[in-house]
PDB file of C-alpha atoms in Angstrom:
ATOM      1  CA  MET A   1     124.313 174.474 106.373  1.00  0.00           C
ATOM      2  CA  GLU A   2     127.108 173.422 104.033  1.00  0.00           C
ATOM      3  CA  ILE A   3     126.270 171.872 100.679  1.00  0.00           C
ATOM      4  CA  GLY A   4     128.938 171.630  98.028  1.00  0.00           C
ATOM      5  CA  ARG A   5     128.450 173.162  94.608  1.00  0.00           C
ATOM      6  CA  GLN A   6     128.913 169.704  93.083  1.00  0.00           C
ATOM      7  CA  ILE A   7     125.781 167.833  94.080  1.00  0.00           C
ATOM      8  CA  VAL A   8     126.455 164.137  94.661  1.00  0.00           C
ATOM      9  CA  TYR A   9     122.934 162.945  95.475  1.00  0.00           C
ATOM     10  CA  ALA A  10     119.667 164.239  94.065  1.00  0.00           C
ATOM     11  CA  ALA A  11     116.552 162.154  93.476  1.00  0.00           C
ATOM     12  CA  LEU A  12     112.793 162.442  93.193  1.00  0.00           C
ATOM     13  CA  ALA A  13     111.483 161.807  96.714  1.00  0.00           C
ATOM     14  CA  ALA A  14     107.734 162.206  96.207  1.00  0.00           C
ATOM     15  CA  THR A  15     105.050 163.283  93.771  1.00  0.00           C
ATOM     16  CA  ALA A  16     101.985 164.699  95.461  1.00  0.00           C
ATOM     17  CA  VAL A  17      98.542 166.151  94.932  1.00  0.00           C
ATOM     18  CA  ASN A  18      97.453 165.739  98.582  1.00  0.00           C
ATOM     19  CA  LYS A  19      99.059 166.554 101.937  1.00  0.00           C
ATOM     20  CA  TRP A  20      99.383 162.935 102.976  1.00  0.00           C
ATOM     21  CA  GLN A  21     101.715 162.345 100.009  1.00  0.00           C
ATOM     22  CA  TYR A  22     104.254 164.980 101.147  1.00  0.00           C
ATOM     23  CA  PRO A  23     107.600 163.802 102.590  1.00  0.00           C
ATOM     24  CA  ALA A  24     107.419 163.436 106.358  1.00  0.00           C
ATOM     25  CA  ASP A  25     111.092 163.597 107.322  1.00  0.00           C
ATOM     26  CA  GLY A  26     111.122 167.291 108.292  1.00  0.00           C
ATOM     27  CA  LYS A  27     113.921 168.438 105.968  1.00  0.00           C
ATOM     28  CA  PRO A  28     113.877 172.163 105.105  1.00  0.00           C
ATOM     29  CA  GLU A  29     112.206 172.823 101.764  1.00  0.00           C
ATOM     30  CA  ILE A  30     112.961 175.330  99.006  1.00  0.00           C
ATOM     31  CA  VAL A  31     110.047 175.948  96.678  1.00  0.00           C
ATOM     32  CA  PHE A  32     110.309 176.798  92.977  1.00  0.00           C
ATOM     33  CA  ALA A  33     107.312 178.641  91.538  1.00  0.00           C
ATOM     34  CA  GLY A  34     106.749 180.329  88.211  1.00  0.00           C
ATOM     35  CA  LYS A  35     104.647 180.725  85.127  1.00  0.00           C
ATOM     36  CA  SER A  36     104.404 177.786  82.738  1.00  0.00           C
ATOM     37  CA  ASN A  37     107.385 177.645  80.382  1.00  0.00           C
ATOM     38  CA  VAL A  38     109.495 180.052  82.446  1.00  0.00           C
ATOM     39  CA  GLY A  39     112.282 177.464  82.679  1.00  0.00           C
ATOM     40  CA  LYS A  40     111.610 176.023  86.133  1.00  0.00           C
ATOM     41  CA  SER A  41     112.638 172.427  85.420  1.00  0.00           C
ATOM     42  CA  SER A  42     115.733 173.629  83.562  1.00  0.00           C
ATOM     43  CA  LEU A  43     116.734 175.831  86.514  1.00  0.00           C
ATOM     44  CA  ILE A  44     116.282 172.996  89.008  1.00  0.00           C
ATOM     45  CA  ASN A  45     118.370 170.679  86.845  1.00  0.00           C
ATOM     46  CA  ALA A  46     121.072 173.348  86.503  1.00  0.00           C
ATOM     47  CA  MET A  47     121.139 173.937  90.263  1.00  0.00           C
ATOM     48  CA  LEU A  48     121.547 170.212  90.889  1.00  0.00           C
ATOM     49  CA  GLY A  49     124.017 169.576  88.080  1.00  0.00           C
ATOM     50  CA  ARG A  50     121.638 167.179  86.372  1.00  0.00           C
ATOM     51  CA  LYS A  51     120.201 167.077  82.868  1.00  0.00           C
ATOM     52  CA  LYS A  52     116.884 165.279  83.217  1.00  0.00           C
ATOM     53  CA  LEU A  53     116.003 164.936  86.901  1.00  0.00           C
ATOM     54  CA  ALA A  54     113.260 167.563  86.769  1.00  0.00           C
ATOM     55  CA  ARG A  55     111.212 166.852  83.678  1.00  0.00           C
ATOM     56  CA  CYS A  56     111.295 169.580  81.053  1.00  0.00           C
ATOM     57  CA  SER A  57     108.168 169.690  78.927  1.00  0.00           C
ATOM     58  CA  GLN A  58     107.622 171.487  75.647  1.00  0.00           C
ATOM     59  CA  THR A  59     103.932 171.607  76.556  1.00  0.00           C
ATOM     60  CA  PRO A  60     103.251 174.476  78.989  1.00  0.00           C
ATOM     61  CA  GLY A  61     100.979 173.607  81.897  1.00  0.00           C
ATOM     62  CA  LYS A  62     101.677 169.875  81.660  1.00  0.00           C
ATOM     63  CA  THR A  63     103.030 169.369  85.185  1.00  0.00           C
ATOM     64  CA  ARG A  64     100.034 169.191  87.531  1.00  0.00           C
ATOM     65  CA  THR A  65     101.640 167.714  90.649  1.00  0.00           C
ATOM     66  CA  ILE A  66     103.959 168.966  93.386  1.00  0.00           C
ATOM     67  CA  ASN A  67     107.302 167.213  92.948  1.00  0.00           C
ATOM     68  CA  PHE A  68     109.753 166.871  95.842  1.00  0.00           C
ATOM     69  CA  TYR A  69     113.467 166.306  95.155  1.00  0.00           C
ATOM     70  CA  ASP A  70     115.810 165.126  97.915  1.00  0.00           C
ATOM     71  CA  VAL A  71     119.149 166.974  97.698  1.00  0.00           C
ATOM     72  CA  GLU A  72     122.132 165.421  99.495  1.00  0.00           C
ATOM     73  CA  HIS A  73     119.735 163.885 102.072  1.00  0.00           C
ATOM     74  CA  GLU A  74     119.714 167.355 103.672  1.00  0.00           C
ATOM     75  CA  ILE A  75     117.168 169.549 101.942  1.00  0.00           C
ATOM     76  CA  ILE A  76     114.191 169.227  99.617  1.00  0.00           C
ATOM     77  CA  PHE A  77     113.604 171.142  96.384  1.00  0.00           C
ATOM     78  CA  VAL A  78     109.866 171.507  95.746  1.00  0.00           C
ATOM     79  CA  ASP A  79     108.696 171.993  92.162  1.00  0.00           C
ATOM     80  CA  LEU A  80     105.224 173.551  92.031  1.00  0.00           C
ATOM     81  CA  PRO A  81     103.076 173.254  88.906  1.00  0.00           C
ATOM     82  CA  GLY A  82     103.407 176.194  86.518  1.00  0.00           C
ATOM     83  CA  TYR A  83     100.633 178.746  86.484  1.00  0.00           C
ATOM     84  CA  GLY A  84      99.019 181.149  84.064  1.00  0.00           C
ATOM     85  CA  TYR A  85      98.782 178.980  80.953  1.00  0.00           C
ATOM     86  CA  ALA A  86      95.749 179.953  78.895  1.00  0.00           C
ATOM     87  CA  LYS A  87      94.892 176.457  77.647  1.00  0.00           C
ATOM     88  CA  VAL A  88      94.507 175.078  81.169  1.00  0.00           C
ATOM     89  CA  SER A  89      90.808 174.941  82.051  1.00  0.00           C
ATOM     90  CA  LYS A  90      89.338 177.026  84.849  1.00  0.00           C
ATOM     91  CA  THR A  91      88.720 173.808  86.763  1.00  0.00           C
ATOM     92  CA  GLU A  92      92.394 172.836  86.482  1.00  0.00           C
ATOM     93  CA  SER A  93      93.448 176.359  87.426  1.00  0.00           C
ATOM     94  CA  ALA A  94      91.231 176.227  90.531  1.00  0.00           C
ATOM     95  CA  LYS A  95      92.756 172.869  91.509  1.00  0.00           C
ATOM     96  CA  TRP A  96      96.227 174.380  91.123  1.00  0.00           C
ATOM     97  CA  GLY A  97      95.288 177.271  93.380  1.00  0.00           C
ATOM     98  CA  LYS A  98      93.870 175.069  96.126  1.00  0.00           C
ATOM     99  CA  MET A  99      96.753 172.593  96.030  1.00  0.00           C
ATOM    100  CA  VAL A 100      99.438 175.286  96.106  1.00  0.00           C
ATOM    101  CA  GLU A 101      97.684 177.428  98.705  1.00  0.00           C
ATOM    102  CA  SER A 102      97.323 174.421 100.980  1.00  0.00           C
ATOM    103  CA  TYR A 103     101.027 173.683 100.666  1.00  0.00           C
ATOM    104  CA  ILE A 104     102.186 177.293 101.105  1.00  0.00           C
ATOM    105  CA  LYS A 105      99.962 178.100 104.086  1.00  0.00           C
ATOM    106  CA  ASP A 106     100.484 174.942 106.100  1.00  0.00           C
ATOM    107  CA  ARG A 107     103.935 173.573 105.292  1.00  0.00           C
ATOM    108  CA  ARG A 108     106.216 174.045 108.295  1.00  0.00           C
ATOM    109  CA  GLU A 109     109.279 172.866 106.407  1.00  0.00           C
ATOM    110  CA  LEU A 110     109.056 175.722 103.874  1.00  0.00           C
ATOM    111  CA  ALA A 111     112.210 177.868 104.147  1.00  0.00           C
ATOM    112  CA  ALA A 112     111.936 180.099 101.064  1.00  0.00           C
ATOM    113  CA  VAL A 113     110.377 180.441  97.630  1.00  0.00           C
ATOM    114  CA  ILE A 114     112.387 180.862  94.457  1.00  0.00           C
ATOM    115  CA  MET A 115     109.992 182.719  92.181  1.00  0.00           C
ATOM    116  CA  LEU A 116     110.981 182.513  88.526  1.00  0.00           C
ATOM    117  CA  LEU A 117     110.397 185.274  85.991  1.00  0.00           C
ATOM    118  CA  ASP A 118     111.485 185.456  82.350  1.00  0.00           C
ATOM    119  CA  ILE A 119     113.993 188.326  82.324  1.00  0.00           C
ATOM    120  CA  ARG A 120     112.905 189.258  78.793  1.00  0.00           C
ATOM    121  CA  HIS A 121     109.359 190.175  79.808  1.00  0.00           C
ATOM    122  CA  VAL A 122     107.657 192.572  82.201  1.00  0.00           C
ATOM    123  CA  PRO A 123     105.994 190.608  85.050  1.00  0.00           C
ATOM    124  CA  GLY A 124     102.316 190.004  84.324  1.00  0.00           C
ATOM    125  CA  ALA A 125      99.239 190.170  86.517  1.00  0.00           C
ATOM    126  CA  ASN A 126      99.639 186.530  87.642  1.00  0.00           C
ATOM    127  CA  ASP A 127     103.251 187.180  88.644  1.00  0.00           C
ATOM    128  CA  ILE A 128     102.321 190.289  90.630  1.00  0.00           C
ATOM    129  CA  GLN A 129      99.471 188.467  92.354  1.00  0.00           C
ATOM    130  CA  LEU A 130     101.678 185.530  93.318  1.00  0.00           C
ATOM    131  CA  PHE A 131     104.444 187.778  94.640  1.00  0.00           C
ATOM    132  CA  GLU A 132     101.932 189.705  96.756  1.00  0.00           C
ATOM    133  CA  TRP A 133     100.471 186.407  97.961  1.00  0.00           C
ATOM    134  CA  PHE A 134     103.851 185.223  99.240  1.00  0.00           C
ATOM    135  CA  ALA A 135     104.353 188.597 100.931  1.00  0.00           C
ATOM    136  CA  HIS A 136     100.952 188.277 102.610  1.00  0.00           C
ATOM    137  CA  PHE A 137     101.983 184.954 104.145  1.00  0.00           C
ATOM    138  CA  GLU A 138     105.390 186.427 105.108  1.00  0.00           C
ATOM    139  CA  ILE A 139     107.299 183.827 103.128  1.00  0.00           C
ATOM    140  CA  PRO A 140     110.886 184.720 102.163  1.00  0.00           C
ATOM    141  CA  VAL A 141     111.138 185.126  98.389  1.00  0.00           C
ATOM    142  CA  ILE A 142     114.129 185.094  96.052  1.00  0.00           C
ATOM    143  CA  LEU A 143     113.479 186.213  92.466  1.00  0.00           C
ATOM    144  CA  ALA A 144     115.280 184.279  89.725  1.00  0.00           C
ATOM    145  CA  ALA A 145     115.224 186.143  86.393  1.00  0.00           C
ATOM    146  CA  THR A 146     115.624 183.252  83.964  1.00  0.00           C
ATOM    147  CA  LYS A 147     116.940 183.070  80.395  1.00  0.00           C
ATOM    148  CA  SER A 148     119.489 185.829  80.997  1.00  0.00           C
ATOM    149  CA  ASP A 149     121.634 184.380  78.205  1.00  0.00           C
ATOM    150  CA  LYS A 150     118.936 185.436  75.728  1.00  0.00           C
ATOM    151  CA  ILE A 151     119.667 189.156  76.164  1.00  0.00           C
ATOM    152  CA  SER A 152     122.834 191.278  76.131  1.00  0.00           C
ATOM    153  CA  ARG A 153     124.799 191.879  79.305  1.00  0.00           C
ATOM    154  CA  GLY A 154     123.986 195.566  79.074  1.00  0.00           C
ATOM    155  CA  GLN A 155     120.273 194.808  79.033  1.00  0.00           C
ATOM    156  CA  ILE A 156     120.290 192.522  82.065  1.00  0.00           C
ATOM    157  CA  GLN A 157     120.381 195.212  84.762  1.00  0.00           C
ATOM    158  CA  LYS A 158     117.822 197.330  82.903  1.00  0.00           C
ATOM    159  CA  ASN A 159     115.409 194.402  82.801  1.00  0.00           C
ATOM    160  CA  VAL A 160     116.087 193.553  86.455  1.00  0.00           C
ATOM    161  CA  ALA A 161     115.175 197.163  87.324  1.00  0.00           C
ATOM    162  CA  VAL A 162     111.883 196.764  85.428  1.00  0.00           C
ATOM    163  CA  ILE A 163     111.103 193.573  87.359  1.00  0.00           C
ATOM    164  CA  LYS A 164     111.780 195.291  90.690  1.00  0.00           C
ATOM    165  CA  LYS A 165     109.670 198.313  89.776  1.00  0.00           C
ATOM    166  CA  THR A 166     106.756 196.239  88.463  1.00  0.00           C
ATOM    167  CA  LEU A 167     106.627 193.969  91.498  1.00  0.00           C
ATOM    168  CA  GLN A 168     107.506 196.778  93.927  1.00  0.00           C
ATOM    169  CA  SER A 169     109.787 194.152  95.387  1.00  0.00           C
ATOM    170  CA  GLY A 170     111.857 196.354  97.692  1.00  0.00           C
ATOM    171  CA  GLU A 171     114.855 194.504  99.112  1.00  0.00           C
ATOM    172  CA  THR A 172     113.882 191.121  97.636  1.00  0.00           C
ATOM    173  CA  PRO A 173     116.992 189.791  95.836  1.00  0.00           C
ATOM    174  CA  VAL A 174     116.807 189.352  92.057  1.00  0.00           C
ATOM    175  CA  ILE A 175     119.300 186.920  90.504  1.00  0.00           C
ATOM    176  CA  PRO A 176     119.717 186.898  86.694  1.00  0.00           C
ATOM    177  CA  PHE A 177     119.981 183.207  85.831  1.00  0.00           C
ATOM    178  CA  SER A 178     120.848 181.109  82.801  1.00  0.00           C
ATOM    179  CA  SER A 179     120.311 177.362  82.713  1.00  0.00           C
ATOM    180  CA  GLU A 180     122.469 177.283  79.586  1.00  0.00           C
ATOM    181  CA  ASN A 181     125.690 178.793  80.923  1.00  0.00           C
ATOM    182  CA  LYS A 182     124.870 178.405  84.669  1.00  0.00           C
ATOM    183  CA  SER A 183     125.378 182.114  85.402  1.00  0.00           C
ATOM    184  CA  GLY A 184     123.677 183.012  88.666  1.00  0.00           C
ATOM    185  CA  ARG A 185     123.914 179.455  89.994  1.00  0.00           C
ATOM    186  CA  ASP A 186     126.412 180.160  92.788  1.00  0.00           C
ATOM    187  CA  GLU A 187     124.600 183.339  93.853  1.00  0.00           C
ATOM    188  CA  LEU A 188     121.313 181.473  94.031  1.00  0.00           C
ATOM    189  CA  TRP A 189     122.851 178.656  96.049  1.00  0.00           C
ATOM    190  CA  ASP A 190     124.261 181.198  98.536  1.00  0.00           C
ATOM    191  CA  LEU A 191     120.805 182.707  99.051  1.00  0.00           C
ATOM    192  CA  ILE A 192     119.182 179.275  99.370  1.00  0.00           C
ATOM    193  CA  LEU A 193     121.628 178.102 102.029  1.00  0.00           C
ATOM    194  CA  ASN A 194     121.270 181.393 103.896  1.00  0.00           C
ATOM    195  CA  ALA A 195     117.488 181.001 103.913  1.00  0.00           C
ATOM    196  CA  ILE A 196     117.812 177.454 105.229  1.00  0.00           C
ATOM    197  CA  ASP A 197     120.190 178.571 107.986  1.00  0.00           C
ATOM    198  CA  LYS A 198     117.676 181.218 109.055  1.00  0.00           C
ATOM    199  CA  LYS A 199     114.901 178.620 109.051  1.00  0.00           C
ATOM    200  CA  ILE A 200     116.929 176.178 111.152  1.00  0.00           C
ATOM    201  CA  SER A 201     117.978 178.839 113.660  1.00  0.00           C
ATOM    202  CA  LYS A 202     114.380 179.903 114.399  1.00  0.00           C
TER     203      LYS A 202
END
């Protein structure tokens, strides 16, 4: 699949809490998952060359729906609610788990997951659990280590090594990413398009 680095069309296609609200046009989907406040909305906006398409909230845990963004009428970016925020009730957390598990397990259109991690921190228990969960369901994962502009260049590879070791991620690619200066954007796009090509060719 060929998608230019300058995205012409990107729009919110659906907001869902139930399966029947998902888009039904069969386009391949790339999922974005990560802890609350890891910079998910900012990364999506940076990937699409937009400023406010994906809503950035200063309140962690605020997004409680699955948001689907149509990209160039060819693919769908799927923004999952953030996880692991302490102030979210156990009831809300359980709802998140059921909603996301239902999507992940049953969604045929799913081509790959972009799992976001803050490059400044060692992955936590929730991150490890989610990564292992994706592996269990044999879903291709790409790790995006966000906020790479917040540390020195010399520290980036050291922190990436810590992420790999903590997750025991093997050959899973890890892309240092900055929504501020867009570093990592082209590399992430290459991996996304490759994952979609593999999905289409199956």
